[in-house]
Structures are given as C-alpha cells and as structure tokens.
C-alpha cells in the first residue's frame, strides 16, 4: 500500500478557508460549550487519602461504621487516648442544653446528627434533667448507619429515658433531612461525624435550614494541632499505632486506617469556620472555634441570625 499523501501547505490553507470547514469549527466549539455539567457519578471526593466517585463514598463510609459499631467507644478511646470522654462532657456543658424557665411549656428540641450510639444524646438529656431540672427537652438522634443506630437503641432501651418520648432514633442522611421541618430545631449537634460526610457544605446548609432563628449549630471534631512538635508526635501515633491496634483489638486495620486518614483530610479550624459562615451562620467573635488539647479536637459553633428563615 502506498504511503498516505500529505497535503501541501497551500492545499491545507485553502481547506481551512472553505466555508464548510468554518462551520465544522463552529459546531465543534458549540458542542464543547454545550457540554452538560458532570453527573454525580463523574464527581469525585476523598475517602481518607483515596480519591473515589462521590456516589461511592456513602457506601464506603457505611461499611467502616458498620464494622466498628459494636466497638465504637473503643475506637474513640484509641483515636483520642481516652480523652474523647472529657471532650464530650465539656462540649455538652458549654452548650448548657435545656431550660430552667418554669414559664416555658416545652423544652429544647435537639437534633444530634451522626450520633447513632447516643453518646452525645444521653449527655444532653442528663444535663437538661439533672442540672436544669428540665424533663421536657427532647433529642432526636439521626444517623445514616443502621448498625450504629441499633447500638444506640439498645442503650436507650436500658436507660432512664426509655418510653419517655424524650429520645428518638431515626435513619437519615445529614445532607438531606427531608423529614425535619424548616426552622424547627433549637440545637443541632454533630460530634466526630462531619468529617465523614460526602458534601460537608450541603450538610451545613441543611443544619441552617432546620434550625430556628437564634438556634445554634455545634460541632465537635478532630482537628489540627497548633504546636508543630506535638503535631508530629500525634501524627506518628495516629498513623503508626492506631491501625495496628485496630487490627489487634477489632481485627479491622483498614477501618482504623481510614479513620486516621479522614482526620488528616478534614479542613483546618479556620477553613471549617469559613464553611460555617458560608452556610449563613454567625460565628463567635475571635477565632470562632475552641481548641481542645492543643487542637487535637475543636469545638465549632454558629448561630442562625434572628429574623432569618
């Protein structure tokens, strides 16, 4: 077969000037401009240090928490060297849930997101009941993971709040809380959960929607240490020891590896404060967040402005 013939420069120039060629170029440019936005299946997000399709993250995270549901407290003990219990106590005290106003006919309506096992919910109800003398405040625990909710329901059934109507568990996605009415919640909490969400900004916007004007958003999450030396030591512990201990204690190295990677990928305190503000919240003056144990964890707060819907 003879070699393909190459057009001369003159012939190529004439071809480009032909009206049909111009139409082809125009149609090609129009086609590029008209390309639809990427579908959900085309979008990507992170799963620890791995980049995956956004549509796949919910299932991958669900598998992790189904795996650790029965050893959730052990997991948090490993992740925080046991200090998470003190952080949670401080978190609840700082929010002072419930009302001591005898003229108020109802208590607070609290929504605890990603709180399947009830760790925060029980503390909230204990504080309202024992400190405020409030027997009307209620907590709805929402979690996307049925196994985590099963652990919470089991604990709830043996607690003093069983059959009081003050504690409810629902399966729900924080990014789409269709079952929660606009402006119906006094306090929205999420502890050690938001870093696992696929679309954190969408979840913050949903928090804003369901809160009453004047209602509070409060988040407790692993964060970034300010001291470089301590941060290096903590990272060495996290990446070197926690996955190995997870394998020994729970026979599940992969889940614990993901969890330490998810902490590393979570935005810094300042970045997350900006995301809260972007959702419409007013954050406290100063830093707008509170570091715990040098920044190993942090508490973030935001208030939905009065007069907003």
mmCIF file of C-alpha atoms in Angstrom:
data_model
loop_
_atom_site.group_PDB
_atom_site.id
_atom_site.type_symbol
_atom_site.label_atom_id
_atom_site.label_comp_id
_atom_site.label_asym_id
_atom_site.label_seq_id
_atom_site.Cartn_x
_atom_site.Cartn_y
_atom_site.Cartn_z
ATOM 1 C CA UNK A 1 0.000 0.000 0.000
ATOM 2 C CA UNK A 2 1.466 3.449 -0.902
ATOM 3 C CA UNK A 3 2.134 5.878 1.941
ATOM 4 C CA UNK A 4 -0.616 8.406 2.717
ATOM 5 C CA UNK A 5 -0.399 11.607 0.762
ATOM 6 C CA UNK A 6 0.444 14.720 2.756
ATOM 7 C CA UNK A 7 -1.333 17.923 1.781
ATOM 8 C CA UNK A 8 0.781 20.829 0.631
ATOM 9 C CA UNK A 9 0.757 23.971 2.767
ATOM 10 C CA UNK A 10 -1.270 25.765 0.092
ATOM 11 C CA UNK A 11 -3.867 22.991 -0.087
ATOM 12 C CA UNK A 12 -4.216 22.914 3.697
ATOM 13 C CA UNK A 13 -4.692 26.696 3.766
ATOM 14 C CA UNK A 14 -7.433 26.522 1.136
ATOM 15 C CA UNK A 15 -9.161 23.727 3.029
ATOM 16 C CA UNK A 16 -9.202 25.747 6.247
ATOM 17 C CA UNK A 17 -10.696 28.746 4.405
ATOM 18 C CA UNK A 18 -13.546 26.716 2.909
ATOM 19 C CA UNK A 19 -16.981 27.700 4.379
ATOM 20 C CA UNK A 20 -17.719 24.092 5.332
ATOM 21 C CA UNK A 21 -14.562 23.950 7.393
ATOM 22 C CA UNK A 22 -15.589 27.090 9.270
ATOM 23 C CA UNK A 23 -18.980 25.536 10.001
ATOM 24 C CA UNK A 24 -17.315 22.398 11.335
ATOM 25 C CA UNK A 25 -15.144 24.509 13.654
ATOM 26 C CA UNK A 26 -18.165 26.471 14.847
ATOM 27 C CA UNK A 27 -20.155 23.309 15.536
ATOM 28 C CA UNK A 28 -17.204 21.803 17.383
ATOM 29 C CA UNK A 29 -16.870 24.877 19.629
ATOM 30 C CA UNK A 30 -20.634 24.967 20.233
ATOM 31 C CA UNK A 31 -20.572 21.305 21.209
ATOM 32 C CA UNK A 32 -17.841 21.958 23.756
ATOM 33 C CA UNK A 33 -19.739 24.908 25.236
ATOM 34 C CA UNK A 34 -22.932 22.870 25.469
ATOM 35 C CA UNK A 35 -21.372 20.005 27.420
ATOM 36 C CA UNK A 36 -23.572 19.244 30.460
ATOM 37 C CA UNK A 37 -22.103 19.537 33.970
ATOM 38 C CA UNK A 38 -20.567 16.348 35.309
ATOM 39 C CA UNK A 39 -23.088 13.901 36.679
ATOM 40 C CA UNK A 40 -22.968 12.704 40.275
ATOM 41 C CA UNK A 41 -21.161 9.612 39.032
ATOM 42 C CA UNK A 42 -18.442 11.798 37.453
ATOM 43 C CA UNK A 43 -17.736 13.826 40.588
ATOM 44 C CA UNK A 44 -15.028 12.749 42.960
ATOM 45 C CA UNK A 45 -14.308 13.129 46.641
ATOM 46 C CA UNK A 46 -11.854 11.682 49.112
ATOM 47 C CA UNK A 47 -12.126 8.550 51.187
ATOM 48 C CA UNK A 48 -9.182 9.003 53.518
ATOM 49 C CA UNK A 49 -6.251 9.524 51.143
ATOM 50 C CA UNK A 50 -8.021 7.741 48.295
ATOM 51 C CA UNK A 51 -9.930 9.626 45.568
ATOM 52 C CA UNK A 52 -13.238 7.956 44.723
ATOM 53 C CA UNK A 53 -16.516 8.764 42.981
ATOM 54 C CA UNK A 54 -18.752 10.902 45.201
ATOM 55 C CA UNK A 55 -21.595 8.437 44.727
ATOM 56 C CA UNK A 56 -19.460 5.672 46.231
ATOM 57 C CA UNK A 57 -18.447 7.439 49.451
ATOM 58 C CA UNK A 58 -21.661 6.891 51.385
ATOM 59 C CA UNK A 59 -21.390 3.134 50.955
ATOM 60 C CA UNK A 60 -17.680 3.041 51.765
ATOM 61 C CA UNK A 61 -18.112 5.082 54.957
ATOM 62 C CA UNK A 62 -21.150 2.975 55.852
ATOM 63 C CA UNK A 63 -19.036 -0.161 55.682
ATOM 64 C CA UNK A 64 -16.465 1.361 58.037
ATOM 65 C CA UNK A 65 -19.010 2.285 60.683
ATOM 66 C CA UNK A 66 -20.921 -0.967 60.352
ATOM 67 C CA UNK A 67 -17.605 -2.649 61.100
ATOM 68 C CA UNK A 68 -16.826 -0.554 64.193
ATOM 69 C CA UNK A 69 -20.371 -0.064 65.532
ATOM 70 C CA UNK A 70 -20.071 -2.583 68.362
ATOM 71 C CA UNK A 71 -16.642 -1.249 69.379
ATOM 72 C CA UNK A 72 -17.348 2.448 68.829
ATOM 73 C CA UNK A 73 -16.245 3.572 72.300
ATOM 74 C CA UNK A 74 -13.062 1.519 71.958
ATOM 75 C CA UNK A 75 -12.439 3.190 68.598
ATOM 76 C CA UNK A 76 -12.754 6.668 70.083
ATOM 77 C CA UNK A 77 -10.563 5.674 73.026
ATOM 78 C CA UNK A 78 -7.856 4.651 70.566
ATOM 79 C CA UNK A 79 -8.268 7.763 68.407
ATOM 80 C CA UNK A 80 -8.053 10.168 71.366
ATOM 81 C CA UNK A 81 -6.176 8.170 74.032
ATOM 82 C CA UNK A 82 -9.427 8.137 76.012
ATOM 83 C CA UNK A 83 -9.734 11.919 76.180
ATOM 84 C CA UNK A 84 -12.848 11.963 73.957
ATOM 85 C CA UNK A 85 -14.985 11.362 77.041
ATOM 86 C CA UNK A 86 -13.721 14.584 78.624
ATOM 87 C CA UNK A 87 -14.161 16.461 75.361
ATOM 88 C CA UNK A 88 -17.773 15.296 75.076
ATOM 89 C CA UNK A 89 -18.530 16.284 78.674
ATOM 90 C CA UNK A 90 -17.041 19.741 78.037
ATOM 91 C CA UNK A 91 -18.915 20.047 74.730
ATOM 92 C CA UNK A 92 -22.280 19.415 76.391
ATOM 93 C CA UNK A 93 -21.570 21.661 79.397
ATOM 94 C CA UNK A 94 -20.563 24.510 77.090
ATOM 95 C CA UNK A 95 -23.905 24.244 75.273
ATOM 96 C CA UNK A 96 -25.930 24.084 78.504
ATOM 97 C CA UNK A 97 -28.884 22.289 76.898
ATOM 98 C CA UNK A 98 -32.389 22.564 78.289
ATOM 99 C CA UNK A 99 -34.343 25.284 80.001
ATOM 100 C CA UNK A 100 -34.753 26.179 83.672
ATOM 101 C CA UNK A 101 -37.537 28.664 82.893
ATOM 102 C CA UNK A 102 -40.673 27.338 84.628
ATOM 103 C CA UNK A 103 -42.882 29.516 82.442
ATOM 104 C CA UNK A 104 -41.798 27.680 79.312
ATOM 105 C CA UNK A 105 -44.228 24.897 78.460
ATOM 106 C CA UNK A 106 -41.806 22.923 76.343
ATOM 107 C CA UNK A 107 -38.123 22.046 76.420
ATOM 108 C CA UNK A 108 -35.487 22.280 73.714
ATOM 109 C CA UNK A 109 -35.726 20.279 70.520
ATOM 110 C CA UNK A 110 -32.239 18.919 69.891
ATOM 111 C CA UNK A 111 -31.114 17.157 66.729
ATOM 112 C CA UNK A 112 -27.936 15.106 67.152
ATOM 113 C CA UNK A 113 -26.515 14.165 63.758
ATOM 114 C CA UNK A 114 -24.257 11.132 63.200
ATOM 115 C CA UNK A 115 -24.908 10.300 66.831
ATOM 116 C CA UNK A 116 -26.038 6.705 66.353
ATOM 117 C CA UNK A 117 -24.781 5.209 69.606
ATOM 118 C CA UNK A 118 -26.327 8.023 71.670
ATOM 119 C CA UNK A 119 -23.111 9.190 73.344
ATOM 120 C CA UNK A 120 -23.985 12.880 72.992
ATOM 121 C CA UNK A 121 -27.749 12.428 73.280
ATOM 122 C CA UNK A 122 -27.580 10.789 76.715
ATOM 123 C CA UNK A 123 -25.250 13.520 77.966
ATOM 124 C CA UNK A 124 -27.628 16.198 76.667
ATOM 125 C CA UNK A 125 -30.637 14.671 78.369
ATOM 126 C CA UNK A 126 -28.715 14.088 81.601
ATOM 127 C CA UNK A 127 -27.613 17.732 81.669
ATOM 128 C CA UNK A 128 -31.105 19.085 80.942
ATOM 129 C CA UNK A 129 -32.679 16.802 83.549
ATOM 130 C CA UNK A 130 -30.121 16.909 86.355
ATOM 131 C CA UNK A 131 -28.697 20.423 86.011
ATOM 132 C CA UNK A 132 -31.618 22.379 84.571
ATOM 133 C CA UNK A 133 -34.461 20.384 86.138
ATOM 134 C CA UNK A 134 -35.934 20.128 82.640
ATOM 135 C CA UNK A 135 -37.946 16.986 81.911
ATOM 136 C CA UNK A 136 -39.320 18.209 78.577
ATOM 137 C CA UNK A 137 -36.239 18.662 76.390
ATOM 138 C CA UNK A 138 -36.084 16.026 73.658
ATOM 139 C CA UNK A 139 -33.268 14.660 71.490
ATOM 140 C CA UNK A 140 -33.618 13.113 68.059
ATOM 141 C CA UNK A 141 -30.567 11.077 67.082
ATOM 142 C CA UNK A 142 -30.097 10.857 63.315
ATOM 143 C CA UNK A 143 -27.548 8.581 61.702
ATOM 144 C CA UNK A 144 -27.152 7.176 58.213
ATOM 145 C CA UNK A 145 -25.861 3.866 59.549
ATOM 146 C CA UNK A 146 -28.380 1.288 60.759
ATOM 147 C CA UNK A 147 -25.782 -0.638 62.789
ATOM 148 C CA UNK A 148 -24.796 2.452 64.756
ATOM 149 C CA UNK A 149 -28.472 3.220 65.399
ATOM 150 C CA UNK A 150 -29.024 -0.340 66.612
ATOM 151 C CA UNK A 151 -26.345 0.201 69.261
ATOM 152 C CA UNK A 152 -27.984 3.461 70.309
ATOM 153 C CA UNK A 153 -31.455 1.959 70.516
ATOM 154 C CA UNK A 154 -30.086 -0.886 72.632
ATOM 155 C CA UNK A 155 -28.582 1.610 75.077
ATOM 156 C CA UNK A 156 -31.710 3.751 75.015
ATOM 157 C CA UNK A 157 -33.927 0.781 75.899
ATOM 158 C CA UNK A 158 -31.972 0.235 79.120
ATOM 159 C CA UNK A 159 -31.699 3.944 80.034
ATOM 160 C CA UNK A 160 -33.941 6.055 82.223
ATOM 161 C CA UNK A 161 -35.253 7.728 79.061
ATOM 162 C CA UNK A 162 -36.842 4.555 77.684
ATOM 163 C CA UNK A 163 -40.523 5.114 76.860
ATOM 164 C CA UNK A 164 -40.451 8.745 78.000
ATOM 165 C CA UNK A 165 -40.856 10.152 74.496
ATOM 166 C CA UNK A 166 -37.720 12.256 75.007
ATOM 167 C CA UNK A 167 -35.334 10.169 72.903
ATOM 168 C CA UNK A 168 -35.831 9.130 69.282
ATOM 169 C CA UNK A 169 -33.557 7.400 66.765
ATOM 170 C CA UNK A 170 -34.018 7.888 63.015
ATOM 171 C CA UNK A 171 -32.057 6.762 59.967
ATOM 172 C CA UNK A 172 -31.249 9.849 57.908
ATOM 173 C CA UNK A 173 -28.629 11.464 55.690
ATOM 174 C CA UNK A 174 -27.343 14.760 57.108
ATOM 175 C CA UNK A 175 -27.167 16.184 53.592
ATOM 176 C CA UNK A 176 -30.912 15.693 53.014
ATOM 177 C CA UNK A 177 -33.042 15.931 56.154
ATOM 178 C CA UNK A 178 -36.402 15.950 54.395
ATOM 179 C CA UNK A 179 -38.195 14.599 57.450
ATOM 180 C CA UNK A 180 -37.167 17.631 59.567
ATOM 181 C CA UNK A 181 -39.231 20.795 59.125
ATOM 182 C CA UNK A 182 -37.697 24.183 58.379
ATOM 183 C CA UNK A 183 -36.958 26.230 61.499
ATOM 184 C CA UNK A 184 -37.996 23.527 63.964
ATOM 185 C CA UNK A 185 -34.786 22.778 65.927
ATOM 186 C CA UNK A 186 -33.252 24.676 68.879
ATOM 187 C CA UNK A 187 -29.854 22.970 68.857
ATOM 188 C CA UNK A 188 -28.114 20.941 66.132
ATOM 189 C CA UNK A 189 -25.090 18.925 67.240
ATOM 190 C CA UNK A 190 -22.617 16.692 65.427
ATOM 191 C CA UNK A 191 -19.685 15.051 67.208
ATOM 192 C CA UNK A 192 -16.902 13.224 65.359
ATOM 193 C CA UNK A 193 -19.128 12.736 62.338
ATOM 194 C CA UNK A 194 -18.986 15.596 59.866
ATOM 195 C CA UNK A 195 -15.542 14.714 58.534
ATOM 196 C CA UNK A 196 -17.094 11.561 57.062
ATOM 197 C CA UNK A 197 -19.804 13.384 55.098
ATOM 198 C CA UNK A 198 -19.572 13.413 51.316
ATOM 199 C CA UNK A 199 -20.731 17.045 50.945
ATOM 200 C CA UNK A 200 -19.965 18.903 54.152
ATOM 201 C CA UNK A 201 -21.173 22.257 52.835
ATOM 202 C CA UNK A 202 -24.534 20.775 51.894
ATOM 203 C CA UNK A 203 -24.859 19.323 55.406
ATOM 204 C CA UNK A 204 -24.106 22.741 56.933
ATOM 205 C CA UNK A 205 -26.795 24.311 54.752
ATOM 206 C CA UNK A 206 -29.278 21.670 55.911
ATOM 207 C CA UNK A 207 -28.338 22.437 59.523
ATOM 208 C CA UNK A 208 -29.071 26.105 58.853
ATOM 209 C CA UNK A 209 -32.433 25.251 57.277
ATOM 210 C CA UNK A 210 -33.763 23.104 60.124
ATOM 211 C CA UNK A 211 -32.674 25.442 62.936
ATOM 212 C CA UNK A 212 -34.967 28.085 64.377
ATOM 213 C CA UNK A 213 -33.809 31.709 64.110
ATOM 214 C CA UNK A 214 -31.490 32.107 67.088
ATOM 215 C CA UNK A 215 -30.847 28.345 67.111
ATOM 216 C CA UNK A 216 -27.319 27.005 67.471
ATOM 217 C CA UNK A 217 -25.115 24.721 65.388
ATOM 218 C CA UNK A 218 -22.379 22.980 67.396
ATOM 219 C CA UNK A 219 -19.713 20.607 66.119
ATOM 220 C CA UNK A 220 -17.032 18.630 67.959
ATOM 221 C CA UNK A 221 -14.434 17.184 65.604
ATOM 222 C CA UNK A 222 -10.818 16.077 65.387
ATOM 223 C CA UNK A 223 -8.748 18.972 64.094
ATOM 224 C CA UNK A 224 -5.219 20.370 63.601
ATOM 225 C CA UNK A 225 -2.698 20.874 66.415
ATOM 226 C CA UNK A 226 -1.078 24.307 66.570
ATOM 227 C CA UNK A 227 2.251 23.122 68.008
ATOM 228 C CA UNK A 228 4.385 21.623 65.255
ATOM 229 C CA UNK A 229 6.347 19.278 67.525
ATOM 230 C CA UNK A 230 3.255 17.928 69.271
ATOM 231 C CA UNK A 231 1.520 17.608 65.920
ATOM 232 C CA UNK A 232 4.379 15.466 64.605
ATOM 233 C CA UNK A 233 4.190 13.225 67.684
ATOM 234 C CA UNK A 234 0.410 12.893 67.380
ATOM 235 C CA UNK A 235 0.595 12.052 63.674
ATOM 236 C CA UNK A 236 3.238 9.428 64.366
ATOM 237 C CA UNK A 237 0.941 7.876 66.949
ATOM 238 C CA UNK A 238 -2.108 8.113 64.660
ATOM 239 C CA UNK A 239 -0.599 6.610 61.534
ATOM 240 C CA UNK A 240 1.885 4.277 63.188
ATOM 241 C CA UNK A 241 -0.040 2.829 66.090
ATOM 242 C CA UNK A 242 -3.809 3.224 65.680
ATOM 243 C CA UNK A 243 -4.261 0.985 62.598
ATOM 244 C CA UNK A 244 -2.126 -1.729 64.231
ATOM 245 C CA UNK A 245 -4.082 -1.507 67.487
ATOM 246 C CA UNK A 246 -7.303 -1.577 65.458
ATOM 247 C CA UNK A 247 -6.171 -4.824 63.909
ATOM 248 C CA UNK A 248 -5.276 -6.328 67.293
ATOM 249 C CA UNK A 249 -8.349 -5.099 69.187
ATOM 250 C CA UNK A 250 -11.043 -5.215 66.500
ATOM 251 C CA UNK A 251 -9.408 -7.304 63.744
ATOM 252 C CA UNK A 252 -10.037 -4.355 61.417
ATOM 253 C CA UNK A 253 -6.931 -2.472 60.343
ATOM 254 C CA UNK A 254 -8.499 -0.977 57.196
ATOM 255 C CA UNK A 255 -11.305 0.867 59.025
ATOM 256 C CA UNK A 256 -8.905 2.411 61.516
ATOM 257 C CA UNK A 257 -6.535 3.382 58.701
ATOM 258 C CA UNK A 258 -9.401 5.237 57.001
ATOM 259 C CA UNK A 259 -10.358 6.999 60.225
ATOM 260 C CA UNK A 260 -6.896 8.465 60.836
ATOM 261 C CA UNK A 261 -6.657 9.492 57.177
ATOM 262 C CA UNK A 262 -10.069 11.185 57.405
ATOM 263 C CA UNK A 263 -8.783 13.322 60.274
ATOM 264 C CA UNK A 264 -5.803 14.430 58.202
ATOM 265 C CA UNK A 265 -8.062 15.364 55.271
ATOM 266 C CA UNK A 266 -10.533 17.399 57.351
ATOM 267 C CA UNK A 267 -10.279 21.193 56.889
ATOM 268 C CA UNK A 268 -8.313 23.283 59.370
ATOM 269 C CA UNK A 269 -10.139 25.166 62.099
ATOM 270 C CA UNK A 270 -10.082 28.419 60.113
ATOM 271 C CA UNK A 271 -11.201 26.715 56.895
ATOM 272 C CA UNK A 272 -14.113 24.981 58.597
ATOM 273 C CA UNK A 273 -15.136 28.237 60.312
ATOM 274 C CA UNK A 274 -15.324 29.771 56.832
ATOM 275 C CA UNK A 275 -17.588 26.954 55.658
ATOM 276 C CA UNK A 276 -19.917 27.541 58.629
ATOM 277 C CA UNK A 277 -20.083 31.254 57.792
ATOM 278 C CA UNK A 278 -20.705 30.448 54.129
ATOM 279 C CA UNK A 279 -23.785 28.449 55.155
ATOM 280 C CA UNK A 280 -25.208 31.630 56.733
ATOM 281 C CA UNK A 281 -24.273 31.253 60.396
ATOM 282 C CA UNK A 282 -22.833 33.938 62.622
ATOM 283 C CA UNK A 283 -19.792 32.566 64.462
ATOM 284 C CA UNK A 284 -18.487 33.757 67.861
ATOM 285 C CA UNK A 285 -16.058 36.655 67.923
ATOM 286 C CA UNK A 286 -12.343 35.899 67.987
ATOM 287 C CA UNK A 287 -11.231 32.648 66.423
ATOM 288 C CA UNK A 288 -14.798 31.391 66.130
ATOM 289 C CA UNK A 289 -13.781 27.992 67.478
ATOM 290 C CA UNK A 290 -12.328 26.450 70.634
ATOM 291 C CA UNK A 291 -9.291 24.183 70.508
ATOM 292 C CA UNK A 292 -9.231 21.202 72.847
ATOM 293 C CA UNK A 293 -5.971 19.517 73.922
ATOM 294 C CA UNK A 294 -3.893 21.836 71.793
ATOM 295 C CA UNK A 295 -6.073 21.381 68.705
ATOM 296 C CA UNK A 296 -6.309 17.594 68.606
ATOM 297 C CA UNK A 297 -10.025 18.372 68.561
ATOM 298 C CA UNK A 298 -12.015 21.594 68.266
ATOM 299 C CA UNK A 299 -15.498 22.860 69.040
ATOM 300 C CA UNK A 300 -17.165 24.977 66.348
ATOM 301 C CA UNK A 301 -20.340 26.989 66.877
ATOM 302 C CA UNK A 302 -22.643 29.040 64.726
ATOM 303 C CA UNK A 303 -25.902 30.901 65.381
ATOM 304 C CA UNK A 304 -28.709 31.256 62.858
ATOM 305 C CA UNK A 305 -29.462 35.006 62.876
ATOM 306 C CA UNK A 306 -32.796 36.193 64.231
ATOM 307 C CA UNK A 307 -35.227 37.165 61.509
ATOM 308 C CA UNK A 308 -33.787 34.616 59.072
ATOM 309 C CA UNK A 309 -35.824 31.707 57.726
#
